[in-house]
PDB file of C-alpha atoms in Angstrom:
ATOM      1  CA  UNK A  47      -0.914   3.919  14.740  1.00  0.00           C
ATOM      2  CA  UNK A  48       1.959   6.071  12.738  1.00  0.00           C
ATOM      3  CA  UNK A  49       1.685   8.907  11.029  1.00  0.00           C
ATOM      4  CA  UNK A  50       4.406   9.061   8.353  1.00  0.00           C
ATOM      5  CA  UNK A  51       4.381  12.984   7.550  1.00  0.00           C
ATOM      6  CA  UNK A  52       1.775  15.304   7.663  1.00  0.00           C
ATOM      7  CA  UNK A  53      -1.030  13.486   6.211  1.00  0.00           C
ATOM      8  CA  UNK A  54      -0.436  10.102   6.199  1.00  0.00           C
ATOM      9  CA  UNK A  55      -1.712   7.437   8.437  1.00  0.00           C
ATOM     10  CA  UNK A  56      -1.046   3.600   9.487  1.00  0.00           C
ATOM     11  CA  UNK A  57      -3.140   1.247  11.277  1.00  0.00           C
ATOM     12  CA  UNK A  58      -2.745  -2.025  13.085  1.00  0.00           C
ATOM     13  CA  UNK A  59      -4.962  -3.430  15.939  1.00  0.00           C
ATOM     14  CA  UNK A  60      -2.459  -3.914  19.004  1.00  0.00           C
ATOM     15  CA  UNK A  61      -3.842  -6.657  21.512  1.00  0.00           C
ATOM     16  CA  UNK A  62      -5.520  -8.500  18.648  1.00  0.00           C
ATOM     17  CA  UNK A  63      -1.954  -8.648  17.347  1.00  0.00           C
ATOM     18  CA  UNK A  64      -0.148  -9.834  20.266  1.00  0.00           C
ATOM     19  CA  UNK A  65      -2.985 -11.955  21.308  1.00  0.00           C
ATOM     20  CA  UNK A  66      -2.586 -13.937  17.781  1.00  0.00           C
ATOM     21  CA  UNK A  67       0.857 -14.091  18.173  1.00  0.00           C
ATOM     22  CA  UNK A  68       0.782 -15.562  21.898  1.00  0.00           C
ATOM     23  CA  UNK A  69      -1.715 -18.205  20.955  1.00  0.00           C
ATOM     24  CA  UNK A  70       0.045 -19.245  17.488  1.00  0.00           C
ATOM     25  CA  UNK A  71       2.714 -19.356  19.385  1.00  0.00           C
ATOM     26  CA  UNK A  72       1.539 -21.521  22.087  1.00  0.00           C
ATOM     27  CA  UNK A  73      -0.367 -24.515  19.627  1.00  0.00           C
ATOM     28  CA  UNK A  74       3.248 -24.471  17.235  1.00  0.00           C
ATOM     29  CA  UNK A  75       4.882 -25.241  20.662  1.00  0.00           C
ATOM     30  CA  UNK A  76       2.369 -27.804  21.840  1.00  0.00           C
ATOM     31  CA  UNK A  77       2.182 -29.643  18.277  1.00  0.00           C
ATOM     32  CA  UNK A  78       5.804 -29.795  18.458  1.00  0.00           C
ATOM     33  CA  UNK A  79       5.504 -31.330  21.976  1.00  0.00           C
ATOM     34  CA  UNK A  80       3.072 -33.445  20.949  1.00  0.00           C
ATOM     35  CA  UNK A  81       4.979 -34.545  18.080  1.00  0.00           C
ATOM     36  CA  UNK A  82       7.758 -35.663  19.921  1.00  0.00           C
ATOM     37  CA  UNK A  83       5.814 -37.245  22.387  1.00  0.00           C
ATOM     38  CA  UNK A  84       4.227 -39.541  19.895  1.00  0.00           C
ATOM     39  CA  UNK A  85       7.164 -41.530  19.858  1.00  0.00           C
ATOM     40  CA  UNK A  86       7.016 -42.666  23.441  1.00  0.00           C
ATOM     41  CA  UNK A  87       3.486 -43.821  22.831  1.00  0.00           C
ATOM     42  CA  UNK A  88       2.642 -46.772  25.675  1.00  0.00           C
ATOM     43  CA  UNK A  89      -0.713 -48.040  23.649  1.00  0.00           C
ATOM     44  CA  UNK A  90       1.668 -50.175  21.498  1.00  0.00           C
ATOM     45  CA  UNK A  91       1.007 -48.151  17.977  1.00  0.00           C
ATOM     46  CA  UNK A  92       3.588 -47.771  16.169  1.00  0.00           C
ATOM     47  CA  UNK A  93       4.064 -44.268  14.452  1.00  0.00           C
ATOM     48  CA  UNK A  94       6.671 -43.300  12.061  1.00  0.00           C
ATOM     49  CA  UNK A  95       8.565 -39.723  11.853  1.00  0.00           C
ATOM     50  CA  UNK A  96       5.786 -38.583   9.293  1.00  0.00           C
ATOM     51  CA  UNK A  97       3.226 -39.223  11.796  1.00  0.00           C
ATOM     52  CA  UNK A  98       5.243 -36.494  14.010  1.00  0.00           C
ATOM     53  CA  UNK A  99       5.534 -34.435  11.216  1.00  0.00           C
ATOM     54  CA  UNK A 100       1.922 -34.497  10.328  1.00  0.00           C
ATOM     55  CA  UNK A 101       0.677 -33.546  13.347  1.00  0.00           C
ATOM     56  CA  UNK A 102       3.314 -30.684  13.885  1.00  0.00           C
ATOM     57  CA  UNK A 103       2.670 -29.896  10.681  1.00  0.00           C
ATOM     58  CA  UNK A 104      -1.451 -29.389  11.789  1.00  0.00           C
ATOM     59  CA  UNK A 105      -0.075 -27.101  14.345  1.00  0.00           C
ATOM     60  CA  UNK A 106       1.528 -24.884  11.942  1.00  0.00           C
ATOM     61  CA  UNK A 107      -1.615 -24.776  10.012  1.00  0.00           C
ATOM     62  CA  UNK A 108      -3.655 -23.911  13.220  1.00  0.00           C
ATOM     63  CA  UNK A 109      -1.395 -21.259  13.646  1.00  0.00           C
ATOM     64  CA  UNK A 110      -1.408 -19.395  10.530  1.00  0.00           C
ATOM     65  CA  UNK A 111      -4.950 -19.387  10.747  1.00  0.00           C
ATOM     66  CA  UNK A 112      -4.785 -17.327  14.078  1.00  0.00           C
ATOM     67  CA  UNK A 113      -1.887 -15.448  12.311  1.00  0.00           C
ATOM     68  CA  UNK A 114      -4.933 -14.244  10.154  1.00  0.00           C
ATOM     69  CA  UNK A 115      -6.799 -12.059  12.846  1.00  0.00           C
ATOM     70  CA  UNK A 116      -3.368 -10.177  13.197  1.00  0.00           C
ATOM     71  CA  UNK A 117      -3.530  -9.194   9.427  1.00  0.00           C
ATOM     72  CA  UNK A 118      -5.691  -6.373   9.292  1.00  0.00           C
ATOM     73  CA  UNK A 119      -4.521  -2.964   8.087  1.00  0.00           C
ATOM     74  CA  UNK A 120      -4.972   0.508   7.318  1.00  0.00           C
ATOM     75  CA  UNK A 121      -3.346   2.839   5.496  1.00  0.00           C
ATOM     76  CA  UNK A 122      -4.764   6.316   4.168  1.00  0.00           C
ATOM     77  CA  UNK A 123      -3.779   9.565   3.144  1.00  0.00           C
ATOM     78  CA  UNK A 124      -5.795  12.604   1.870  1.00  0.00           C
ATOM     79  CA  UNK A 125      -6.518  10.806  -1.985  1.00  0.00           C
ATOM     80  CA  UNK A 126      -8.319   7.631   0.030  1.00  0.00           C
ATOM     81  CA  UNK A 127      -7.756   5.006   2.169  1.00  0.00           C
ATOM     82  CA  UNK A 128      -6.344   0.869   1.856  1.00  0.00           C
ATOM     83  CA  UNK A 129      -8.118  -1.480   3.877  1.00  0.00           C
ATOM     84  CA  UNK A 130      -6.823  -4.729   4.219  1.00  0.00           C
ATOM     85  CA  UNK A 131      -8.685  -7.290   6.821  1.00  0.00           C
ATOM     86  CA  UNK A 132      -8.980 -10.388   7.612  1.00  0.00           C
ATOM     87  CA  UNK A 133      -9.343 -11.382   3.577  1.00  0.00           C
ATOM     88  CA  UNK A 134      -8.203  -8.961   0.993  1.00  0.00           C
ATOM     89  CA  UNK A 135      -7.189  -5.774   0.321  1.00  0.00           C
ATOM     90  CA  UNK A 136      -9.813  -2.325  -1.062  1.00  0.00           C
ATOM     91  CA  UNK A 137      -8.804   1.366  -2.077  1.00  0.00           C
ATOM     92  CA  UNK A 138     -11.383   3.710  -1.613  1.00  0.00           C
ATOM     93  CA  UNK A 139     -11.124   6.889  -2.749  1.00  0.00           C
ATOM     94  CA  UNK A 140     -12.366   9.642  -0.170  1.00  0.00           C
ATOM     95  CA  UNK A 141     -15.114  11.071  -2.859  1.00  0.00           C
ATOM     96  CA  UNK A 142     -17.080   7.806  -2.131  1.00  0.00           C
ATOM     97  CA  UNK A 143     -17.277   8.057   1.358  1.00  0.00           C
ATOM     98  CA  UNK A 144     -19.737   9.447   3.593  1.00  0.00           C
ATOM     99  CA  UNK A 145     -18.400   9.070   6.933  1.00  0.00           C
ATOM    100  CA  UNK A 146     -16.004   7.102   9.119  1.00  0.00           C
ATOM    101  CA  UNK A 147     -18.191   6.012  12.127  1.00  0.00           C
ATOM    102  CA  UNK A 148     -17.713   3.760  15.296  1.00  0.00           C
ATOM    103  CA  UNK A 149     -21.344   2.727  16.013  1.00  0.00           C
ATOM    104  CA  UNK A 150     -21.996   1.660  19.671  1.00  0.00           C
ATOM    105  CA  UNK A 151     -21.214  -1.828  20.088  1.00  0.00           C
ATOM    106  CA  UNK A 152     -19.466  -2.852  16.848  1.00  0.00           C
ATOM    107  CA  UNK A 153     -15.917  -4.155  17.503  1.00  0.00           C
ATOM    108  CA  UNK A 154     -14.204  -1.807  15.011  1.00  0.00           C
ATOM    109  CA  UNK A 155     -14.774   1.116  12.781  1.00  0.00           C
ATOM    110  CA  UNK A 156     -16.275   1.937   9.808  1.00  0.00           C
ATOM    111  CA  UNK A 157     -16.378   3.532   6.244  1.00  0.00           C
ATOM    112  CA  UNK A 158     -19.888   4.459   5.213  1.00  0.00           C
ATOM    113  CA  UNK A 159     -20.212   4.922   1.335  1.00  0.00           C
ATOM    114  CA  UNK A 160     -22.206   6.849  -0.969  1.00  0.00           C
ATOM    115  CA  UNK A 161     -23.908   3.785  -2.470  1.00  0.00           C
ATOM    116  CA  UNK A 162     -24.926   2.404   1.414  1.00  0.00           C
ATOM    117  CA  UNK A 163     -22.303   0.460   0.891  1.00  0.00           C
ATOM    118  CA  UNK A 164     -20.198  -0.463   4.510  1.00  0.00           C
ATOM    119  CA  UNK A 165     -17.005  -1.325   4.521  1.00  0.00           C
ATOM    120  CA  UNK A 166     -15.241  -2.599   8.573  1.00  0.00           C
ATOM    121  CA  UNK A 167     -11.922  -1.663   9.635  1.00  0.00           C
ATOM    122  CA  UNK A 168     -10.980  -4.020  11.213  1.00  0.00           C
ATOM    123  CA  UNK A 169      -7.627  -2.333  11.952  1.00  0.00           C
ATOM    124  CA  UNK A 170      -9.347   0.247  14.124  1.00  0.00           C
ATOM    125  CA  UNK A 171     -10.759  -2.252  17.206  1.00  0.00           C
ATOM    126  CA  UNK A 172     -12.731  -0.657  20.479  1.00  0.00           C
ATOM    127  CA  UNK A 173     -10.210  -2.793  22.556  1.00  0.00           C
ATOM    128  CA  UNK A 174      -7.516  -0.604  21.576  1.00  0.00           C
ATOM    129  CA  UNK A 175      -9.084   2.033  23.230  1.00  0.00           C
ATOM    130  CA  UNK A 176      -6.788   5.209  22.689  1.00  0.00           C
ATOM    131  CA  UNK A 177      -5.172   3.727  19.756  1.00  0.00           C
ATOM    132  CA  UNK A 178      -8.549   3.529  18.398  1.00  0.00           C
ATOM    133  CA  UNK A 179      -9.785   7.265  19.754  1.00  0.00           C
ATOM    134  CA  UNK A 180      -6.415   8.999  18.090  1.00  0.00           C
ATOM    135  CA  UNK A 181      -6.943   6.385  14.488  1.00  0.00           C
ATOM    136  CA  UNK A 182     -10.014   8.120  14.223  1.00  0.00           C
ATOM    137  CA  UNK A 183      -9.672  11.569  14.614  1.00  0.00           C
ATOM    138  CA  UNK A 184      -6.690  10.601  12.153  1.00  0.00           C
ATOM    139  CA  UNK A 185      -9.281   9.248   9.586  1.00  0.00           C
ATOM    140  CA  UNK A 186     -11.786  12.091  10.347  1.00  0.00           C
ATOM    141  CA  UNK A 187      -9.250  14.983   9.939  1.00  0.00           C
ATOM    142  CA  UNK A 188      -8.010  12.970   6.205  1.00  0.00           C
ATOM    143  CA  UNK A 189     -11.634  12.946   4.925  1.00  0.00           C
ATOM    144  CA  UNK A 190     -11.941  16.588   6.032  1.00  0.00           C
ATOM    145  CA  UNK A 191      -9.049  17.652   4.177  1.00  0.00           C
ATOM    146  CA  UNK A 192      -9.743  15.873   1.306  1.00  0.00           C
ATOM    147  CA  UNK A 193     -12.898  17.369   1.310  1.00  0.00           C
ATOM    148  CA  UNK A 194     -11.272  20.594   1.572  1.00  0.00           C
ATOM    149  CA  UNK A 195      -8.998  19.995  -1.507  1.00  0.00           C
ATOM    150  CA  UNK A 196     -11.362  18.586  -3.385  1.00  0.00           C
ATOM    151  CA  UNK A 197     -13.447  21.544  -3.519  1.00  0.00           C
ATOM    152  CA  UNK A 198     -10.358  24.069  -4.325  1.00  0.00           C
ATOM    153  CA  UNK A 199     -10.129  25.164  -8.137  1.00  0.00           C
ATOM    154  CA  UNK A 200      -7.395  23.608  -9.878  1.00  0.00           C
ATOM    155  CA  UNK A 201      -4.131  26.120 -10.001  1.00  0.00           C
ATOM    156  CA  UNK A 202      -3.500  27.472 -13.199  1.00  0.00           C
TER     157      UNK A 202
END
């Protein structure tokens, strides 16, 4: 989590993040192993160079894929909050939400909307445990003070 100034905050899961990054790590090294390793084949196939690079090439691909789970996001200051997860990006202003809740047993966190509507956080996971604890107060403390604002007359 960051805060950049007074009311501004960031987002990113942490051991999602460096779990994703260990693992896509480990299959672009093992493809790459592999794909070497296809050359000294003893079952008498023969395989040509694009063979190696297809299959390195697969472990890439893997790997981006597990790149995914480290995308999630959050950023949100007192006009609303970006959410970015797994698969696109939504702005919601803090008019339309309810509430930010962690309900027992969910993974991550939660915007609850006027319309019923739920939107996950993915950025802000139980595993993170304090990281999660100080995201929230974070995201509790922006809707209360846009809450606050919103009610004040405009200056004139």
């Amino acid at each position: 989590m960051r805060h950049t100034g007074r009311v501004s905050l960031t987002v990113r899961p942490h051991r999602v993040r460096r779990y994703a990054r260990i693992a896509a790590t480990a299959v672009v090294v093992a493809s790459a192993l592999v794909a070497v390793l296809l050359k000294r084949s003893v079952t008498g196939v023969h395989l040509e160079v694009t063979d190696q690079l297809g299959v390195f090439g697969v472990g890439v691909f893997v790997a981006a894929g597990i790149m995914l789970v480290a995308r999630p996001r959050l950023d949100a200051d007192e006009r609303g909050v970006r959410v970015r997860n797994l698969l696109g990006d939504r702005t919601v202003p803090w008019d339309v939400v309810r509430a930010v809740e962690f309900r027992d047993g969910w993974p991550w966190a939660s915007l609850d909307l006027l319309d019923d509507e739920v939107i996950n956080l993915m950025a802000v996971q139980a595993m993170d445990g304090d990281h999660a604890v100080a995201a929230m107060a974070g995201l509790r403390d922006l809707l209360t003070r846009s809450r606050c604002h919103g009610a004040d007359p405009a200056p004139g």
